[in-house]
CSV table of C-alpha atoms in Angstrom, one decimal:
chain,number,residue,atom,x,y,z
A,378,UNK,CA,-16.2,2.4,39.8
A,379,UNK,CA,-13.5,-0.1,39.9
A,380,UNK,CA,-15.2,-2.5,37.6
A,381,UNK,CA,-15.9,1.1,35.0
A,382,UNK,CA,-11.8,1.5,35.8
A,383,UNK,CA,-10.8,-2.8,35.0
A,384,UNK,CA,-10.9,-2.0,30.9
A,385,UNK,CA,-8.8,1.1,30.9
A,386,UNK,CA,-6.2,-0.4,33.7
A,387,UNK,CA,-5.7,-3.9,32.0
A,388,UNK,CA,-6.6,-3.1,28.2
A,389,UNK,CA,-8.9,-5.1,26.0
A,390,UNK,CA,-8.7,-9.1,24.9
A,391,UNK,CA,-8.4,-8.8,20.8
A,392,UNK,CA,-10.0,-12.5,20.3
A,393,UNK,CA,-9.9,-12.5,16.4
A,394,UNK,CA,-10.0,-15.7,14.8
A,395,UNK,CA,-8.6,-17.2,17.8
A,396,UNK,CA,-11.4,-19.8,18.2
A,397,UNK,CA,-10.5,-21.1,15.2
A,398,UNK,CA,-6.4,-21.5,15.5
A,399,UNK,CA,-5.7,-23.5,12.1
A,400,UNK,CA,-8.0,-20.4,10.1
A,401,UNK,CA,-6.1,-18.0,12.4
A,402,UNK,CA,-2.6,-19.2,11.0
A,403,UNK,CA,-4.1,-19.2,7.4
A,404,UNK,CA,-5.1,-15.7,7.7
A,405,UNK,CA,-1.9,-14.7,9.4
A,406,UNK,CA,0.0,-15.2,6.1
A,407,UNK,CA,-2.5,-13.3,4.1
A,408,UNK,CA,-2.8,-10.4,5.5
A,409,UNK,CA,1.6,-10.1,6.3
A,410,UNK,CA,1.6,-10.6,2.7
A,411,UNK,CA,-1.3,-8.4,1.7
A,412,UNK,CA,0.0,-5.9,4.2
A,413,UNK,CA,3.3,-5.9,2.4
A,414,UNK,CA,2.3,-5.2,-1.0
A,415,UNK,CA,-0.3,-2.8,-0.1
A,416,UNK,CA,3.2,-0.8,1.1
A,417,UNK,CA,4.7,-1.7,-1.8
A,418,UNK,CA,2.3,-0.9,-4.2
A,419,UNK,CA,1.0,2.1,-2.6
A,420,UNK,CA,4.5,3.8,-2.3
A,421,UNK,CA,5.0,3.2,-5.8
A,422,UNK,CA,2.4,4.9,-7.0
A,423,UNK,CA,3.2,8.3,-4.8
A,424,UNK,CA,6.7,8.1,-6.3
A,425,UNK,CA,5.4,7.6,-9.6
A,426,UNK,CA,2.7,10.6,-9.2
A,427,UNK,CA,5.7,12.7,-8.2
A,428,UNK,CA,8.4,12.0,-10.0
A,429,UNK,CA,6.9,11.6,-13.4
A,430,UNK,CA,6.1,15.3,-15.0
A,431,UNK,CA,3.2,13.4,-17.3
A,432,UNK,CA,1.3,12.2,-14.4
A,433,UNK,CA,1.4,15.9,-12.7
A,434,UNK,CA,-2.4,16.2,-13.2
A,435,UNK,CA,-5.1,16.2,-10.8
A,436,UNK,CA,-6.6,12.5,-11.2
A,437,UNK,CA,-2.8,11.5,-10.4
A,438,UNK,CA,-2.7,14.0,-7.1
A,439,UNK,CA,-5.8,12.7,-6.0
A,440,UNK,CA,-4.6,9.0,-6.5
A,441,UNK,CA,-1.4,9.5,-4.5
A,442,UNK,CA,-3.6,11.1,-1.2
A,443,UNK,CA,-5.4,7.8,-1.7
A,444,UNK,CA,-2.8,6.1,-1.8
A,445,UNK,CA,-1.2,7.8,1.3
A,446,UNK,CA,-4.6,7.1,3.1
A,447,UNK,CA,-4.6,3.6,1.9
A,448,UNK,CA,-1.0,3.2,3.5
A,449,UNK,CA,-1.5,5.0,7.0
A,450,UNK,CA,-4.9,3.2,7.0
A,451,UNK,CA,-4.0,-0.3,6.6
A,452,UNK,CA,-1.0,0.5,9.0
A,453,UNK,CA,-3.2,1.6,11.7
A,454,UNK,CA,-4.4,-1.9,11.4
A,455,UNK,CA,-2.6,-4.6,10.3
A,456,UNK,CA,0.7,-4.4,12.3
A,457,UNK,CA,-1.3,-4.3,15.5
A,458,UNK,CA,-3.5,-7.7,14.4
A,459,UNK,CA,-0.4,-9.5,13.1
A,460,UNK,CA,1.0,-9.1,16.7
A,461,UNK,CA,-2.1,-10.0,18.1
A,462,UNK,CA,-2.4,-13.2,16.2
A,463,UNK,CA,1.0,-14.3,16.6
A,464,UNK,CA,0.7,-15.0,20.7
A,465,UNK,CA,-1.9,-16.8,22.8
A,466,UNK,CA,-2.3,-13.8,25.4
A,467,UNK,CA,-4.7,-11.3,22.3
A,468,UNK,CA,-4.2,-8.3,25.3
A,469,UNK,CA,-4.0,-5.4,23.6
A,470,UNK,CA,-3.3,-1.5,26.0
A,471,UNK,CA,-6.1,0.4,26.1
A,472,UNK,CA,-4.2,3.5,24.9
A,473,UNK,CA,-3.4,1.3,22.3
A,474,UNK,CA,-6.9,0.9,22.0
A,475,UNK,CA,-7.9,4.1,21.5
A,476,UNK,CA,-5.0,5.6,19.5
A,477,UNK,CA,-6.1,2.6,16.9
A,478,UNK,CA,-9.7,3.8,17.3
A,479,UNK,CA,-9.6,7.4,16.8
A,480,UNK,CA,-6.7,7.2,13.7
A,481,UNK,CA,-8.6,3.8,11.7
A,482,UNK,CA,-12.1,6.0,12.3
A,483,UNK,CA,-10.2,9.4,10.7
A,484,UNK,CA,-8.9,7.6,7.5
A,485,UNK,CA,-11.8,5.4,6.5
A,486,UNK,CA,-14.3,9.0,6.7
A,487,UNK,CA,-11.5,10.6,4.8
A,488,UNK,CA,-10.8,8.4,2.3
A,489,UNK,CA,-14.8,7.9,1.6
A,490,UNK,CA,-14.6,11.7,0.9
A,491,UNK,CA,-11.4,11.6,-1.0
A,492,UNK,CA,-14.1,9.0,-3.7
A,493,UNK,CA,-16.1,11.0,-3.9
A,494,UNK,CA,-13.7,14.1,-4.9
A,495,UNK,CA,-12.2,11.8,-7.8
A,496,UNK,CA,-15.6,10.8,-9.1
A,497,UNK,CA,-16.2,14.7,-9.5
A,498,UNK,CA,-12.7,14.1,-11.1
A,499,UNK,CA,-13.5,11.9,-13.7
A,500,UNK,CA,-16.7,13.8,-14.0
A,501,UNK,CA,-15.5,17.1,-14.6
A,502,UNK,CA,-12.5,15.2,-17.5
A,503,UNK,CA,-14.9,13.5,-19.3
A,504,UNK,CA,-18.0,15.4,-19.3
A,505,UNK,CA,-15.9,19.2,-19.3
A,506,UNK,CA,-13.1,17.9,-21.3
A,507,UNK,CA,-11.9,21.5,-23.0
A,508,UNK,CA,-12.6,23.4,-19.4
A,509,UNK,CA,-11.2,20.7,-17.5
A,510,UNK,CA,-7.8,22.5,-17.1
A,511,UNK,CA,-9.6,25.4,-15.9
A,512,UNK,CA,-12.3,23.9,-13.5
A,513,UNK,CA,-9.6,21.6,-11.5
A,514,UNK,CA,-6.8,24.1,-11.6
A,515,UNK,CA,-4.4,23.4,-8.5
A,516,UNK,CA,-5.6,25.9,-5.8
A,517,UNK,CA,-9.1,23.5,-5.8
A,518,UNK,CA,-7.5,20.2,-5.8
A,519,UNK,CA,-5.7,21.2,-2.8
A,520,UNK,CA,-8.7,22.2,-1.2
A,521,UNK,CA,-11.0,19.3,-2.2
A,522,UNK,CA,-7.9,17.1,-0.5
A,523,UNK,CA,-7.6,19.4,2.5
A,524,UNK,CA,-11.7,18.7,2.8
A,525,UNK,CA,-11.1,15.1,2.6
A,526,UNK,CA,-8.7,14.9,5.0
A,527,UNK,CA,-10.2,17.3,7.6
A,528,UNK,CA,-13.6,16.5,7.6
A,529,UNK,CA,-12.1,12.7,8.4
A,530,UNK,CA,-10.0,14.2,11.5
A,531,UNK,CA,-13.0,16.4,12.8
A,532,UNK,CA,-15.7,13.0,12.4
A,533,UNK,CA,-12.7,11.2,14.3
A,534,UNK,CA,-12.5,13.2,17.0
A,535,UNK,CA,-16.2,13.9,17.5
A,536,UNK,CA,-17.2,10.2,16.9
A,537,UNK,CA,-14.4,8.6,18.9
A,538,UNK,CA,-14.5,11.1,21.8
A,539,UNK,CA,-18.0,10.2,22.7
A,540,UNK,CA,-17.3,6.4,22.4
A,541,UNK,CA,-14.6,6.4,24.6
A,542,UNK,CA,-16.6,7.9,27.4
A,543,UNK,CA,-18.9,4.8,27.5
A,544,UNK,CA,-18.7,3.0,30.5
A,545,UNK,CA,-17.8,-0.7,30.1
A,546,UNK,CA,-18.0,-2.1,33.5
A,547,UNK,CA,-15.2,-4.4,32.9
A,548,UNK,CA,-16.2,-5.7,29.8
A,549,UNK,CA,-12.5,-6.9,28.0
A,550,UNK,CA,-13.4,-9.0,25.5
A,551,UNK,CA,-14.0,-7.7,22.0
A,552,UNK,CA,-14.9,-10.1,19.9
A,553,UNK,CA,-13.2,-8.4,16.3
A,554,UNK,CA,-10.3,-7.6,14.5
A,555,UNK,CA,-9.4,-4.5,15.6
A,556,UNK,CA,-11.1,-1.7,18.3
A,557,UNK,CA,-13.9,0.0,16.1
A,558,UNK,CA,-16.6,2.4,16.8
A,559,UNK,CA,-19.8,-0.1,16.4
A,560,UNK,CA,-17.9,-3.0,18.3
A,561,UNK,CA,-16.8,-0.8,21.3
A,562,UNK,CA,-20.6,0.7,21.2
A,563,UNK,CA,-22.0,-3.0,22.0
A,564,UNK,CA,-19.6,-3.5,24.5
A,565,UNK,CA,-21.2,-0.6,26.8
A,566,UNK,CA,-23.0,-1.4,30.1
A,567,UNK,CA,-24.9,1.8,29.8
A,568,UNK,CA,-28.4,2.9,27.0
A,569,UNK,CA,-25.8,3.7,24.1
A,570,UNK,CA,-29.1,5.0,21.8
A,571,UNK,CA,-27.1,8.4,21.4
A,572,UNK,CA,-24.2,7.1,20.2
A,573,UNK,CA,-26.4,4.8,17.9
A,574,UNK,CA,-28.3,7.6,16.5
A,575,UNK,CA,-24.6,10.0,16.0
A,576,UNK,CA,-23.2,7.0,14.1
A,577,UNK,CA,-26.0,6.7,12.4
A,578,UNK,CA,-26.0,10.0,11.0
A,579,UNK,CA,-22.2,10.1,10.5
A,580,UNK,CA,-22.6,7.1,8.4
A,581,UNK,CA,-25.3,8.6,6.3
A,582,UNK,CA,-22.8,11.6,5.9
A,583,UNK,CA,-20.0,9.5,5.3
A,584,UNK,CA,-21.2,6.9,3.1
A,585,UNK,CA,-24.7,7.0,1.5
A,586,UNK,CA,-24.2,10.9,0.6
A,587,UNK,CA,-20.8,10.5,-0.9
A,588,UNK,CA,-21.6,6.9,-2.7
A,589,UNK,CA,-25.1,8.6,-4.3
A,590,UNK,CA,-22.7,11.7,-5.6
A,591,UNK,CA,-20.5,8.8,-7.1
A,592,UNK,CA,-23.2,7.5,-9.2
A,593,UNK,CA,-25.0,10.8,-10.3
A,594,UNK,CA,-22.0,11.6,-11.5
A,595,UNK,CA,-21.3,8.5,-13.4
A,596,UNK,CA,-24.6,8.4,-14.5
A,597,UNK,CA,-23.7,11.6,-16.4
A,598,UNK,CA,-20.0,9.9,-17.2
A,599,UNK,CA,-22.0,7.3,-18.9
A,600,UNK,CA,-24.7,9.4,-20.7
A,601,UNK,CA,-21.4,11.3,-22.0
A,602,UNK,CA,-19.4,8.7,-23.4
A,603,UNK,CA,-22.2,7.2,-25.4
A,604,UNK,CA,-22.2,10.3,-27.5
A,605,UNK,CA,-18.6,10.1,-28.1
A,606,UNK,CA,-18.9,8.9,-31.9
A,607,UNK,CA,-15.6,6.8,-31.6
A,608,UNK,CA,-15.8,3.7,-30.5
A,609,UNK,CA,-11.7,3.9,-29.5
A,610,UNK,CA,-12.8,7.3,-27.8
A,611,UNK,CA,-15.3,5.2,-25.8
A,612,UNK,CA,-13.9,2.8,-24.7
A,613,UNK,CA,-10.5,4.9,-23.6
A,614,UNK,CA,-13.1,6.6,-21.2
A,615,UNK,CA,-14.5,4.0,-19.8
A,616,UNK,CA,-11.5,2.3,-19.0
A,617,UNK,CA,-10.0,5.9,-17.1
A,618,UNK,CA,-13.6,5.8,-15.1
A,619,UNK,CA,-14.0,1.8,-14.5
A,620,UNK,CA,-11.0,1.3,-12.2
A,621,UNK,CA,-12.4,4.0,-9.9
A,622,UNK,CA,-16.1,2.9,-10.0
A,623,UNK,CA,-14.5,-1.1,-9.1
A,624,UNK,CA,-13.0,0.6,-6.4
A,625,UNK,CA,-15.7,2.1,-5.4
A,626,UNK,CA,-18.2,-0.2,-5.2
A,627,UNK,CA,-15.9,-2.5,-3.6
A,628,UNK,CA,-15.3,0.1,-0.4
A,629,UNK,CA,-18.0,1.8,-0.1
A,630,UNK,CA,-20.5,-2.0,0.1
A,631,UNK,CA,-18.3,-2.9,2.8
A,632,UNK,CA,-18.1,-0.4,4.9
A,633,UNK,CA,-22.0,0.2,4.3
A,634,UNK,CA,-22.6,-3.5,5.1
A,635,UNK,CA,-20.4,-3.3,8.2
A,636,UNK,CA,-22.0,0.4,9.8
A,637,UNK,CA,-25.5,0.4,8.2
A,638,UNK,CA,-26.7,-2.9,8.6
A,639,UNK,CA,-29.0,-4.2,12.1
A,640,UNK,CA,-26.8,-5.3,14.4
A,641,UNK,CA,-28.7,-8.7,14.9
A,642,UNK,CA,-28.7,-9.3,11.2
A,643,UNK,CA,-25.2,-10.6,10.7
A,644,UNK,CA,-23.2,-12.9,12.8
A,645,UNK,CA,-19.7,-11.6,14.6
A,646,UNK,CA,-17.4,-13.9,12.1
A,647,UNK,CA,-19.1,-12.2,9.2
A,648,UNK,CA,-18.4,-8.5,10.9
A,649,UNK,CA,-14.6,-10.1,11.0
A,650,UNK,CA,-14.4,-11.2,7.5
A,651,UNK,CA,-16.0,-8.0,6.2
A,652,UNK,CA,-13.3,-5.4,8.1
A,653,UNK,CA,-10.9,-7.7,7.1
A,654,UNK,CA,-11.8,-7.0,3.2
A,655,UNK,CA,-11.9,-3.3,3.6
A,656,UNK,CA,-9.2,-2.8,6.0
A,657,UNK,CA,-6.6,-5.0,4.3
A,658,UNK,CA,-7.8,-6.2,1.2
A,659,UNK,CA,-9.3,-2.9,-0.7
A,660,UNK,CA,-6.4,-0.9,-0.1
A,661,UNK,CA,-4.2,-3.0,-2.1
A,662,UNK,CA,-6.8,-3.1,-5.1
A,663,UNK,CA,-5.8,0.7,-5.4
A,664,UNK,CA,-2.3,0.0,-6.8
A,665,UNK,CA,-3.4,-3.0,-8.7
A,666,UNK,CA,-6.3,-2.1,-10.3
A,667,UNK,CA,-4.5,1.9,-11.3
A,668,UNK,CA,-1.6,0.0,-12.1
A,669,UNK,CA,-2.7,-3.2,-14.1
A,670,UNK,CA,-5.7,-1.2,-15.7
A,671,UNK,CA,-3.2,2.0,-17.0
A,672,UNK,CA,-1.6,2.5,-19.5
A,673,UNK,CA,0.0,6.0,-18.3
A,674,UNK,CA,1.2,4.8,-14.8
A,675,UNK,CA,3.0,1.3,-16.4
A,676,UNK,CA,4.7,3.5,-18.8
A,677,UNK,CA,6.3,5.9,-16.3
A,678,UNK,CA,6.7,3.2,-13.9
A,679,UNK,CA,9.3,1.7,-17.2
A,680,UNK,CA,10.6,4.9,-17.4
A,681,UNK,CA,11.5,5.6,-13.6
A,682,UNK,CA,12.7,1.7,-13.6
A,683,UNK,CA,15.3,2.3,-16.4
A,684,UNK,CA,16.3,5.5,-15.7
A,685,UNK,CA,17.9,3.9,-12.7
A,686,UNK,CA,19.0,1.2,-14.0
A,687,UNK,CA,21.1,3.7,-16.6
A,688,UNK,CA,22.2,5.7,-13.6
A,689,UNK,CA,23.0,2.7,-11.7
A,690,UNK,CA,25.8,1.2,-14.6
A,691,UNK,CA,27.0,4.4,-15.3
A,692,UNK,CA,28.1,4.2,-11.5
């Protein structure tokens, strides 16, 4: 019992990239600055949804909750890592632990559902166009983002609750980036075939159902812009759908690669480098990618920008 008791009373040992100090330093400065223009970015795209009356349509509403996920998620994350890279004791609280567990688990489910929800965006603009006012109308955006972010709370709480009840035995040491379901699993001293099977299955929920919704529906995108007759018409589509699908594909094959993928067929550095990429690096490809790639948001983003630039010299 005392050993079961050791994790919880001293907390975990976050090792990192701490065998490798001179890679650990590198990586330091990535990810502060990666960290701080996902922030960046990602605020400025909520303002920009909100405050500019032409982007008051539901591909924009569904942008800013990603966004907002994007933000919280990367937050659960990063500041914690940063910390833990910049000392030689890597102790993190098991409390700390936890919290870190259950609210990184409840924003990577919800935002593979929130995807999937603007895919059936995009679907229903380009393939609907003269109903699409009337098949997204408000009251079902605000469900289909209620969805999103509930069904990631309830997976959370399910998921995480049963991994926390694992006994470790005094096992400290994880051997990752930050605490995550799969690495706390093969840190058990007990048959954790339940908990395998449960992920399992909330992967297959999580992932594979909403990435195989993503490409039916671009697969009838696709078969619907190539009987738009204008070529400018074409390619304007594809453009509003291609910054989501990079996105996409991006996400959802590391998160897959990461959860879905034998445990003994990938070393622990890869594990590292691969939550790395989809807990830091793929949220800030949301503001670049719907900033750099449109048209609309760069305009209103001018627009916001000089409006307070006017307000500021009339001052």
């Amino acid at each position: 019992m005392e050993e079961s008791n050791n994790s919880s009373e001293k907390g975990f040992l976050l090792l990192g990239f701490s065998d490798e100090p001179q890679l650990e330093r590198i990586l330091f400065v990535i990810i502060l600055l990666f960290y701080i223009l996902n922030i960046l970015g990602n605020t400025a795209i909520i303002l920009v949804s909100c405050l500019a009356p032409k982007l008051h349509t539901p591909m924009y509403f569904f942008l800013s909750n990603l966004s907002c996920v994007d933000i919280c998620f990367t937050t659960s994350v990063a500041p914690q890592l940063l910390v833990t890279m910049n000392k030689k004791e890597k102790n993190m609280s098991y409390g700390g632990c936890v919290a870190q567990l259950y609210v990184a688990m409840g924003l990577g489910s919800s935002e593979c559902i929130l995807l999937a929800v603007m895919a059936y965006d995009r679907y229903a603009a380009v393939c609907w166009p003269l109903q699409y006012t009337t098949i997204m109308h408000p009251q079902l955006c605000a469900s289909l983002a209620s969805v999103a972010w509930l069904s990631g709370l309830i997976t959370s709480l399910i998921q995480c609750s049963l991994t926390v009840q694992l006994p470790l035995c005094g096992h400290r040491k994880l051997d990752h980036i930050f605490c995550e379901v799969p690495v706390l699993i093969k840190l058990a001293c007990v048959d954790t075939t339940f908990n395998e099977i449960e992920l399992f299955v909330a992967s297959v929920i999580f992932l594979i159902v909403p990435m195989s919704l993503i490409l039916v529906s671009y697969g009838f995108i696709t078969k619907a812009v190539l009987r738009i007759k204008s070529a400018k018409g074409r390619w304007k589509a594809f453009g509003t759908c291609s910054s989501h699908l990079i996105v996409v594909i991006i996400f959802y094959g590391t998160i897959i690669f990461m959860y879905l993928q034998p445990a003994k067929s990938s070393s622990k550095k890869q594990g590292k480098f691969v939550s790395l990429f989809y807990t830091i690096v793929t949220p800030l490809l949301n503001p670049i990618i719907y900033t750099l790639r449109n048209k609309d948001v760069k305009g209103a983003l001018r627009t916001l920008v000089m409006r307070n630039v006017l307000v500021s010299e009339n001052i």
